[in-house]
Amino acid sequence: CNIRTHSLRYFYTAVSGISDFPELTVVGLVDEEQFMYFDSNTKKAVPKTEWIRQNVGADYWDTQTQTDIGQHQNFKNNIQVAKQRFNQTTGVHTFQLMYGCEWDDQTGATSGFRQYGYDGEGFLFLDLKEMRYISPVQQGFPTAQKWNNNRVLIETDKQYFSTECIEWLQKYVQYGKSSLQKTGQILSSSENIKIYSSKLVILMVKLMILIEKYKLMECPGKTVRLD
């Protein structure tokens, strides 16, 4: 049975070890269409679609900018903590967060997700059914334990993913109704997962290409020909 599921997703990518490259990049997507962008070099959140530009004012972007500026320092700290736990001192490293929610406009069913990654591998994720954080790697155990013991954090997450995130998603869908309907498709859940996964891989590949580009610019003597 095909259903129409809308999604709101934010991708935070922190990078260390490359000068001039933004230490933090934030991208927001509704139904896989990018609607906002922020990076730590420009220090400004900006609209990427006409429908968001027409429906929110300066206060919205000021708030988003201040939030992301605050997250910049958090992610810098996260990378340092991860490097220590993995016994790393130098090199290029990435710390990523993907979070958001989905809403079926036919059944009203909703879901949410928050996943952290380090150097392209899973580091920590929120299990919304059990309302606890789980880490697939030993280095993430201390964080999972700390966050699971913070009931205020857990309740805040529960409130956000069950209510606030869905309300924003529904609002954004309404804002961009004509645009999103043109680009949207009715897909099964399994098809959605495949598309999300492939697009995430594409984003990661583009990021790694940029990282390699900057590494070669900084260290031209280390270029190795493969042919």
PDB file of C-alpha atoms in Angstrom:
ATOM      1  CA  CYS A   1       0.000   0.000   0.000  1.00  0.00           C
ATOM      2  CA  ASN A   2       1.488   3.324  -1.091  1.00  0.00           C
ATOM      3  CA  ILE A   3       1.387   6.235   1.329  1.00  0.00           C
ATOM      4  CA  ARG A   4       2.407   9.845   1.191  1.00  0.00           C
ATOM      5  CA  THR A   5       4.908  10.608   3.933  1.00  0.00           C
ATOM      6  CA  HIS A   6       6.329  14.086   4.464  1.00  0.00           C
ATOM      7  CA  SER A   7       9.697  14.557   6.111  1.00  0.00           C
ATOM      8  CA  LEU A   8      11.673  17.283   7.862  1.00  0.00           C
ATOM      9  CA  ARG A   9      15.395  16.606   8.162  1.00  0.00           C
ATOM     10  CA  TYR A  10      18.374  18.570   9.416  1.00  0.00           C
ATOM     11  CA  PHE A  11      21.956  17.583   8.649  1.00  0.00           C
ATOM     12  CA  TYR A  12      24.739  19.010  10.813  1.00  0.00           C
ATOM     13  CA  THR A  13      28.283  18.281   9.645  1.00  0.00           C
ATOM     14  CA  ALA A  14      31.292  19.378  11.681  1.00  0.00           C
ATOM     15  CA  VAL A  15      34.780  19.079  10.200  1.00  0.00           C
ATOM     16  CA  SER A  16      38.170  19.454  11.871  1.00  0.00           C
ATOM     17  CA  GLY A  17      41.662  19.497  10.430  1.00  0.00           C
ATOM     18  CA  ILE A  18      41.024  21.673   7.354  1.00  0.00           C
ATOM     19  CA  SER A  19      41.721  25.390   7.387  1.00  0.00           C
ATOM     20  CA  ASP A  20      39.216  27.685   5.616  1.00  0.00           C
ATOM     21  CA  PHE A  21      36.661  24.869   5.340  1.00  0.00           C
ATOM     22  CA  PRO A  22      33.540  25.601   7.456  1.00  0.00           C
ATOM     23  CA  GLU A  23      33.843  23.889  10.829  1.00  0.00           C
ATOM     24  CA  LEU A  24      30.061  23.449  10.836  1.00  0.00           C
ATOM     25  CA  THR A  25      27.568  23.199   7.993  1.00  0.00           C
ATOM     26  CA  VAL A  26      23.806  22.922   8.520  1.00  0.00           C
ATOM     27  CA  VAL A  27      21.284  21.941   5.852  1.00  0.00           C
ATOM     28  CA  GLY A  28      17.517  21.683   6.333  1.00  0.00           C
ATOM     29  CA  LEU A  29      15.244  19.722   3.987  1.00  0.00           C
ATOM     30  CA  VAL A  30      11.488  19.300   3.664  1.00  0.00           C
ATOM     31  CA  ASP A  31      10.441  16.356   1.505  1.00  0.00           C
ATOM     32  CA  GLU A  32      14.072  16.194   0.340  1.00  0.00           C
ATOM     33  CA  GLU A  33      14.007  19.816  -0.876  1.00  0.00           C
ATOM     34  CA  GLN A  34      16.623  22.040   0.759  1.00  0.00           C
ATOM     35  CA  PHE A  35      15.021  25.082   2.361  1.00  0.00           C
ATOM     36  CA  MET A  36      17.786  26.503   4.592  1.00  0.00           C
ATOM     37  CA  TYR A  37      21.565  26.653   4.914  1.00  0.00           C
ATOM     38  CA  PHE A  38      24.099  27.786   7.509  1.00  0.00           C
ATOM     39  CA  ASP A  39      27.832  27.511   7.842  1.00  0.00           C
ATOM     40  CA  SER A  40      30.279  28.710  10.465  1.00  0.00           C
ATOM     41  CA  ASN A  41      32.227  30.851   7.996  1.00  0.00           C
ATOM     42  CA  THR A  42      29.305  33.060   6.980  1.00  0.00           C
ATOM     43  CA  LYS A  43      27.673  32.754  10.443  1.00  0.00           C
ATOM     44  CA  LYS A  44      24.253  33.329   8.921  1.00  0.00           C
ATOM     45  CA  ALA A  45      21.249  31.070   8.294  1.00  0.00           C
ATOM     46  CA  VAL A  46      19.713  31.768   4.889  1.00  0.00           C
ATOM     47  CA  PRO A  47      16.635  30.598   2.933  1.00  0.00           C
ATOM     48  CA  LYS A  48      17.053  28.298  -0.043  1.00  0.00           C
ATOM     49  CA  THR A  49      13.491  28.224  -1.400  1.00  0.00           C
ATOM     50  CA  GLU A  50      11.030  30.915  -2.327  1.00  0.00           C
ATOM     51  CA  TRP A  51       8.257  29.405  -0.200  1.00  0.00           C
ATOM     52  CA  ILE A  52      10.226  29.724   3.040  1.00  0.00           C
ATOM     53  CA  ARG A  53      11.427  33.196   2.091  1.00  0.00           C
ATOM     54  CA  GLN A  54       7.853  34.377   1.566  1.00  0.00           C
ATOM     55  CA  ASN A  55       6.386  32.869   4.734  1.00  0.00           C
ATOM     56  CA  VAL A  56       8.840  33.646   7.543  1.00  0.00           C
ATOM     57  CA  GLY A  57      10.355  36.922   8.658  1.00  0.00           C
ATOM     58  CA  ALA A  58      13.683  38.209   9.916  1.00  0.00           C
ATOM     59  CA  ASP A  59      13.019  36.966  13.460  1.00  0.00           C
ATOM     60  CA  TYR A  60      12.921  33.386  12.198  1.00  0.00           C
ATOM     61  CA  TRP A  61      16.335  33.690  10.545  1.00  0.00           C
ATOM     62  CA  ASP A  62      17.827  35.567  13.495  1.00  0.00           C
ATOM     63  CA  THR A  63      16.729  32.768  15.828  1.00  0.00           C
ATOM     64  CA  GLN A  64      18.016  30.076  13.478  1.00  0.00           C
ATOM     65  CA  THR A  65      21.326  31.897  13.111  1.00  0.00           C
ATOM     66  CA  GLN A  66      21.842  32.248  16.864  1.00  0.00           C
ATOM     67  CA  THR A  67      20.912  28.600  17.419  1.00  0.00           C
ATOM     68  CA  ASP A  68      23.393  27.385  14.820  1.00  0.00           C
ATOM     69  CA  ILE A  69      26.145  29.682  16.093  1.00  0.00           C
ATOM     70  CA  GLY A  70      25.650  28.065  19.493  1.00  0.00           C
ATOM     71  CA  GLN A  71      25.734  24.609  17.922  1.00  0.00           C
ATOM     72  CA  HIS A  72      29.043  25.462  16.259  1.00  0.00           C
ATOM     73  CA  GLN A  73      30.832  25.441  19.606  1.00  0.00           C
ATOM     74  CA  ASN A  74      28.976  22.300  20.699  1.00  0.00           C
ATOM     75  CA  PHE A  75      30.099  20.416  17.611  1.00  0.00           C
ATOM     76  CA  LYS A  76      33.694  21.610  17.991  1.00  0.00           C
ATOM     77  CA  ASN A  77      33.610  20.143  21.484  1.00  0.00           C
ATOM     78  CA  ASN A  78      31.995  16.939  20.191  1.00  0.00           C
ATOM     79  CA  ILE A  79      34.808  16.360  17.716  1.00  0.00           C
ATOM     80  CA  GLN A  80      37.436  16.895  20.403  1.00  0.00           C
ATOM     81  CA  VAL A  81      35.702  14.440  22.741  1.00  0.00           C
ATOM     82  CA  ALA A  82      35.387  11.850  19.970  1.00  0.00           C
ATOM     83  CA  LYS A  83      39.049  12.246  18.989  1.00  0.00           C
ATOM     84  CA  GLN A  84      40.088  11.638  22.589  1.00  0.00           C
ATOM     85  CA  ARG A  85      37.927   8.537  22.884  1.00  0.00           C
ATOM     86  CA  PHE A  86      39.304   7.122  19.632  1.00  0.00           C
ATOM     87  CA  ASN A  87      42.870   8.058  20.673  1.00  0.00           C
ATOM     88  CA  GLN A  88      43.305  10.462  17.756  1.00  0.00           C
ATOM     89  CA  THR A  89      45.310  13.671  17.831  1.00  0.00           C
ATOM     90  CA  THR A  90      45.677  14.767  14.197  1.00  0.00           C
ATOM     91  CA  GLY A  91      44.029  14.338  10.811  1.00  0.00           C
ATOM     92  CA  VAL A  92      40.732  15.265   9.212  1.00  0.00           C
ATOM     93  CA  HIS A  93      37.646  14.188  11.151  1.00  0.00           C
ATOM     94  CA  THR A  94      33.885  14.638  10.821  1.00  0.00           C
ATOM     95  CA  PHE A  95      31.079  14.587  13.358  1.00  0.00           C
ATOM     96  CA  GLN A  96      27.537  14.471  12.011  1.00  0.00           C
ATOM     97  CA  LEU A  97      24.002  14.737  13.272  1.00  0.00           C
ATOM     98  CA  MET A  98      20.846  13.941  11.339  1.00  0.00           C
ATOM     99  CA  TYR A  99      17.519  14.515  13.044  1.00  0.00           C
ATOM    100  CA  GLY A 100      13.937  15.213  12.111  1.00  0.00           C
ATOM    101  CA  CYS A 101      10.516  13.669  11.758  1.00  0.00           C
ATOM    102  CA  GLU A 102       8.029  12.159   9.322  1.00  0.00           C
ATOM    103  CA  TRP A 103       4.284  12.570   9.005  1.00  0.00           C
ATOM    104  CA  ASP A 104       1.827  10.526   6.958  1.00  0.00           C
ATOM    105  CA  ASP A 105      -0.792  12.999   5.761  1.00  0.00           C
ATOM    106  CA  GLN A 106      -3.291  10.174   5.155  1.00  0.00           C
ATOM    107  CA  THR A 107      -3.123   8.192   8.393  1.00  0.00           C
ATOM    108  CA  GLY A 108      -1.664  10.864  10.673  1.00  0.00           C
ATOM    109  CA  ALA A 109       1.120   8.495  11.750  1.00  0.00           C
ATOM    110  CA  THR A 110       4.319  10.209  12.865  1.00  0.00           C
ATOM    111  CA  SER A 111       7.884   9.215  13.666  1.00  0.00           C
ATOM    112  CA  GLY A 112      11.138  10.896  14.604  1.00  0.00           C
ATOM    113  CA  PHE A 113      14.853  10.228  14.515  1.00  0.00           C
ATOM    114  CA  ARG A 114      18.152  11.550  15.858  1.00  0.00           C
ATOM    115  CA  GLN A 115      21.392   9.920  14.728  1.00  0.00           C
ATOM    116  CA  TYR A 116      25.011  10.889  15.333  1.00  0.00           C
ATOM    117  CA  GLY A 117      27.987   9.742  13.300  1.00  0.00           C
ATOM    118  CA  TYR A 118      31.747  10.101  13.593  1.00  0.00           C
ATOM    119  CA  ASP A 119      34.077   9.753  10.606  1.00  0.00           C
ATOM    120  CA  GLY A 120      31.272   8.225   8.556  1.00  0.00           C
ATOM    121  CA  GLU A 121      30.328   5.540  11.091  1.00  0.00           C
ATOM    122  CA  GLY A 122      27.384   5.329  13.471  1.00  0.00           C
ATOM    123  CA  PHE A 123      28.157   6.775  16.900  1.00  0.00           C
ATOM    124  CA  LEU A 124      24.867   7.290  18.757  1.00  0.00           C
ATOM    125  CA  PHE A 125      21.144   7.218  18.045  1.00  0.00           C
ATOM    126  CA  LEU A 126      17.888   7.837  19.861  1.00  0.00           C
ATOM    127  CA  ASP A 127      15.469   4.918  20.157  1.00  0.00           C
ATOM    128  CA  LEU A 128      12.136   6.743  20.276  1.00  0.00           C
ATOM    129  CA  LYS A 129      10.153   3.635  21.207  1.00  0.00           C
ATOM    130  CA  GLU A 130      12.194   3.045  24.342  1.00  0.00           C
ATOM    131  CA  MET A 131      13.157   6.729  24.722  1.00  0.00           C
ATOM    132  CA  ARG A 132      16.819   6.038  25.289  1.00  0.00           C
ATOM    133  CA  TYR A 133      20.099   6.614  23.488  1.00  0.00           C
ATOM    134  CA  ILE A 134      22.025   3.645  22.114  1.00  0.00           C
ATOM    135  CA  SER A 135      25.589   3.522  20.825  1.00  0.00           C
ATOM    136  CA  PRO A 136      26.874   0.838  18.439  1.00  0.00           C
ATOM    137  CA  VAL A 137      30.477   1.554  19.482  1.00  0.00           C
ATOM    138  CA  GLN A 138      32.189   1.434  22.861  1.00  0.00           C
ATOM    139  CA  GLN A 139      33.416   5.023  22.514  1.00  0.00           C
ATOM    140  CA  GLY A 140      29.811   6.219  22.561  1.00  0.00           C
ATOM    141  CA  PHE A 141      28.791   4.342  25.720  1.00  0.00           C
ATOM    142  CA  PRO A 142      29.690   7.162  28.170  1.00  0.00           C
ATOM    143  CA  THR A 143      27.573   9.680  26.257  1.00  0.00           C
ATOM    144  CA  ALA A 144      24.623   7.297  25.964  1.00  0.00           C
ATOM    145  CA  GLN A 145      24.724   6.593  29.697  1.00  0.00           C
ATOM    146  CA  LYS A 146      25.005  10.280  30.584  1.00  0.00           C
ATOM    147  CA  TRP A 147      22.129  11.320  28.331  1.00  0.00           C
ATOM    148  CA  ASN A 148      19.896   8.428  29.399  1.00  0.00           C
ATOM    149  CA  ASN A 149      20.326   9.506  33.013  1.00  0.00           C
ATOM    150  CA  ASN A 150      19.234  13.040  32.109  1.00  0.00           C
ATOM    151  CA  ARG A 151      15.453  12.728  32.312  1.00  0.00           C
ATOM    152  CA  VAL A 152      14.945  16.386  31.401  1.00  0.00           C
ATOM    153  CA  LEU A 153      16.800  15.792  28.135  1.00  0.00           C
ATOM    154  CA  ILE A 154      14.797  12.650  27.391  1.00  0.00           C
ATOM    155  CA  GLU A 155      11.478  14.391  28.077  1.00  0.00           C
ATOM    156  CA  THR A 156      12.547  17.345  25.929  1.00  0.00           C
ATOM    157  CA  ASP A 157      13.373  14.963  23.075  1.00  0.00           C
ATOM    158  CA  LYS A 158      10.026  13.213  23.491  1.00  0.00           C
ATOM    159  CA  GLN A 159       8.145  16.508  23.352  1.00  0.00           C
ATOM    160  CA  TYR A 160      10.093  17.753  20.351  1.00  0.00           C
ATOM    161  CA  PHE A 161       9.703  14.668  18.175  1.00  0.00           C
ATOM    162  CA  SER A 162       6.075  13.963  19.087  1.00  0.00           C
ATOM    163  CA  THR A 163       4.792  17.529  18.831  1.00  0.00           C
ATOM    164  CA  GLU A 164       7.070  20.433  17.929  1.00  0.00           C
ATOM    165  CA  CYS A 165       8.866  18.817  14.998  1.00  0.00           C
ATOM    166  CA  ILE A 166       5.589  17.589  13.499  1.00  0.00           C
ATOM    167  CA  GLU A 167       4.002  21.028  13.851  1.00  0.00           C
ATOM    168  CA  TRP A 168       6.911  22.653  12.028  1.00  0.00           C
ATOM    169  CA  LEU A 169       6.801  19.991   9.321  1.00  0.00           C
ATOM    170  CA  GLN A 170       3.085  20.517   8.749  1.00  0.00           C
ATOM    171  CA  LYS A 171       3.639  24.267   8.642  1.00  0.00           C
ATOM    172  CA  TYR A 172       6.453  23.940   6.100  1.00  0.00           C
ATOM    173  CA  VAL A 173       4.400  21.574   3.937  1.00  0.00           C
ATOM    174  CA  GLN A 174       1.601  24.136   3.897  1.00  0.00           C
ATOM    175  CA  TYR A 175       4.044  26.933   3.035  1.00  0.00           C
ATOM    176  CA  GLY A 176       5.489  25.033   0.119  1.00  0.00           C
ATOM    177  CA  LYS A 177       2.387  23.135  -0.922  1.00  0.00           C
ATOM    178  CA  SER A 178       2.492  23.958  -4.628  1.00  0.00           C
ATOM    179  CA  SER A 179       6.251  23.520  -4.904  1.00  0.00           C
ATOM    180  CA  LEU A 180       6.412  20.309  -2.872  1.00  0.00           C
ATOM    181  CA  GLN A 181       3.466  18.785  -4.737  1.00  0.00           C
ATOM    182  CA  LYS A 182       5.287  19.314  -8.010  1.00  0.00           C
ATOM    183  CA  THR A 183       8.430  17.595  -6.768  1.00  0.00           C
ATOM    184  CA  GLY A 184       6.793  15.106  -4.378  1.00  0.00           C
ATOM    185  CA  GLN A 185       6.025  11.488  -5.177  1.00  0.00           C
ATOM    186  CA  ILE A 186       3.801   8.885  -3.571  1.00  0.00           C
ATOM    187  CA  LEU A 187       6.184   6.187  -2.422  1.00  0.00           C
ATOM    188  CA  SER A 188       6.113   3.132  -0.240  1.00  0.00           C
ATOM    189  CA  SER A 189       8.039   3.209   3.036  1.00  0.00           C
ATOM    190  CA  SER A 190      10.747   0.908   1.659  1.00  0.00           C
ATOM    191  CA  GLU A 191      11.171   3.118  -1.410  1.00  0.00           C
ATOM    192  CA  ASN A 192      11.471   6.180   0.825  1.00  0.00           C
ATOM    193  CA  ILE A 193      14.203   4.509   2.875  1.00  0.00           C
ATOM    194  CA  LYS A 194      16.158   3.633  -0.267  1.00  0.00           C
ATOM    195  CA  ILE A 195      15.940   7.199  -1.559  1.00  0.00           C
ATOM    196  CA  TYR A 196      16.914   8.726   1.800  1.00  0.00           C
ATOM    197  CA  SER A 197      19.871   6.348   2.075  1.00  0.00           C
ATOM    198  CA  SER A 198      21.098   7.044  -1.446  1.00  0.00           C
ATOM    199  CA  LYS A 199      20.795  10.805  -1.002  1.00  0.00           C
ATOM    200  CA  LEU A 200      22.672  10.638   2.291  1.00  0.00           C
ATOM    201  CA  VAL A 201      25.440   8.693   0.551  1.00  0.00           C
ATOM    202  CA  ILE A 202      25.560  11.336  -2.192  1.00  0.00           C
ATOM    203  CA  LEU A 203      25.832  14.101   0.415  1.00  0.00           C
ATOM    204  CA  MET A 204      28.650  12.219   2.145  1.00  0.00           C
ATOM    205  CA  VAL A 205      30.492  11.650  -1.138  1.00  0.00           C
ATOM    206  CA  LYS A 206      30.253  15.341  -2.019  1.00  0.00           C
ATOM    207  CA  LEU A 207      31.538  16.257   1.437  1.00  0.00           C
ATOM    208  CA  MET A 208      34.478  13.855   1.203  1.00  0.00           C
ATOM    209  CA  ILE A 209      35.358  15.188  -2.269  1.00  0.00           C
ATOM    210  CA  LEU A 210      35.461  18.702  -0.831  1.00  0.00           C
ATOM    211  CA  ILE A 211      37.558  17.525   2.101  1.00  0.00           C
ATOM    212  CA  GLU A 212      40.042  15.804  -0.205  1.00  0.00           C
ATOM    213  CA  LYS A 213      40.176  18.932  -2.364  1.00  0.00           C
ATOM    214  CA  TYR A 214      41.137  21.062   0.617  1.00  0.00           C
ATOM    215  CA  LYS A 215      43.648  18.491   1.840  1.00  0.00           C
ATOM    216  CA  LEU A 216      45.394  18.529  -1.536  1.00  0.00           C
ATOM    217  CA  MET A 217      45.374  22.330  -1.616  1.00  0.00           C
ATOM    218  CA  GLU A 218      47.031  22.437   1.802  1.00  0.00           C
ATOM    219  CA  CYS A 219      49.465  19.554   1.214  1.00  0.00           C
ATOM    220  CA  PRO A 220      50.224  19.353  -2.544  1.00  0.00           C
ATOM    221  CA  GLY A 221      53.357  17.336  -1.862  1.00  0.00           C
ATOM    222  CA  LYS A 222      51.237  14.462  -0.551  1.00  0.00           C
ATOM    223  CA  THR A 223      49.320  13.974  -3.802  1.00  0.00           C
ATOM    224  CA  VAL A 224      49.543  10.367  -4.988  1.00  0.00           C
ATOM    225  CA  ARG A 225      48.759   9.268  -8.527  1.00  0.00           C
ATOM    226  CA  LEU A 226      46.823   6.037  -8.808  1.00  0.00           C
ATOM    227  CA  ASP A 227      47.512   5.307 -12.479  1.00  0.00           C
TER     228      ASP A 227
END
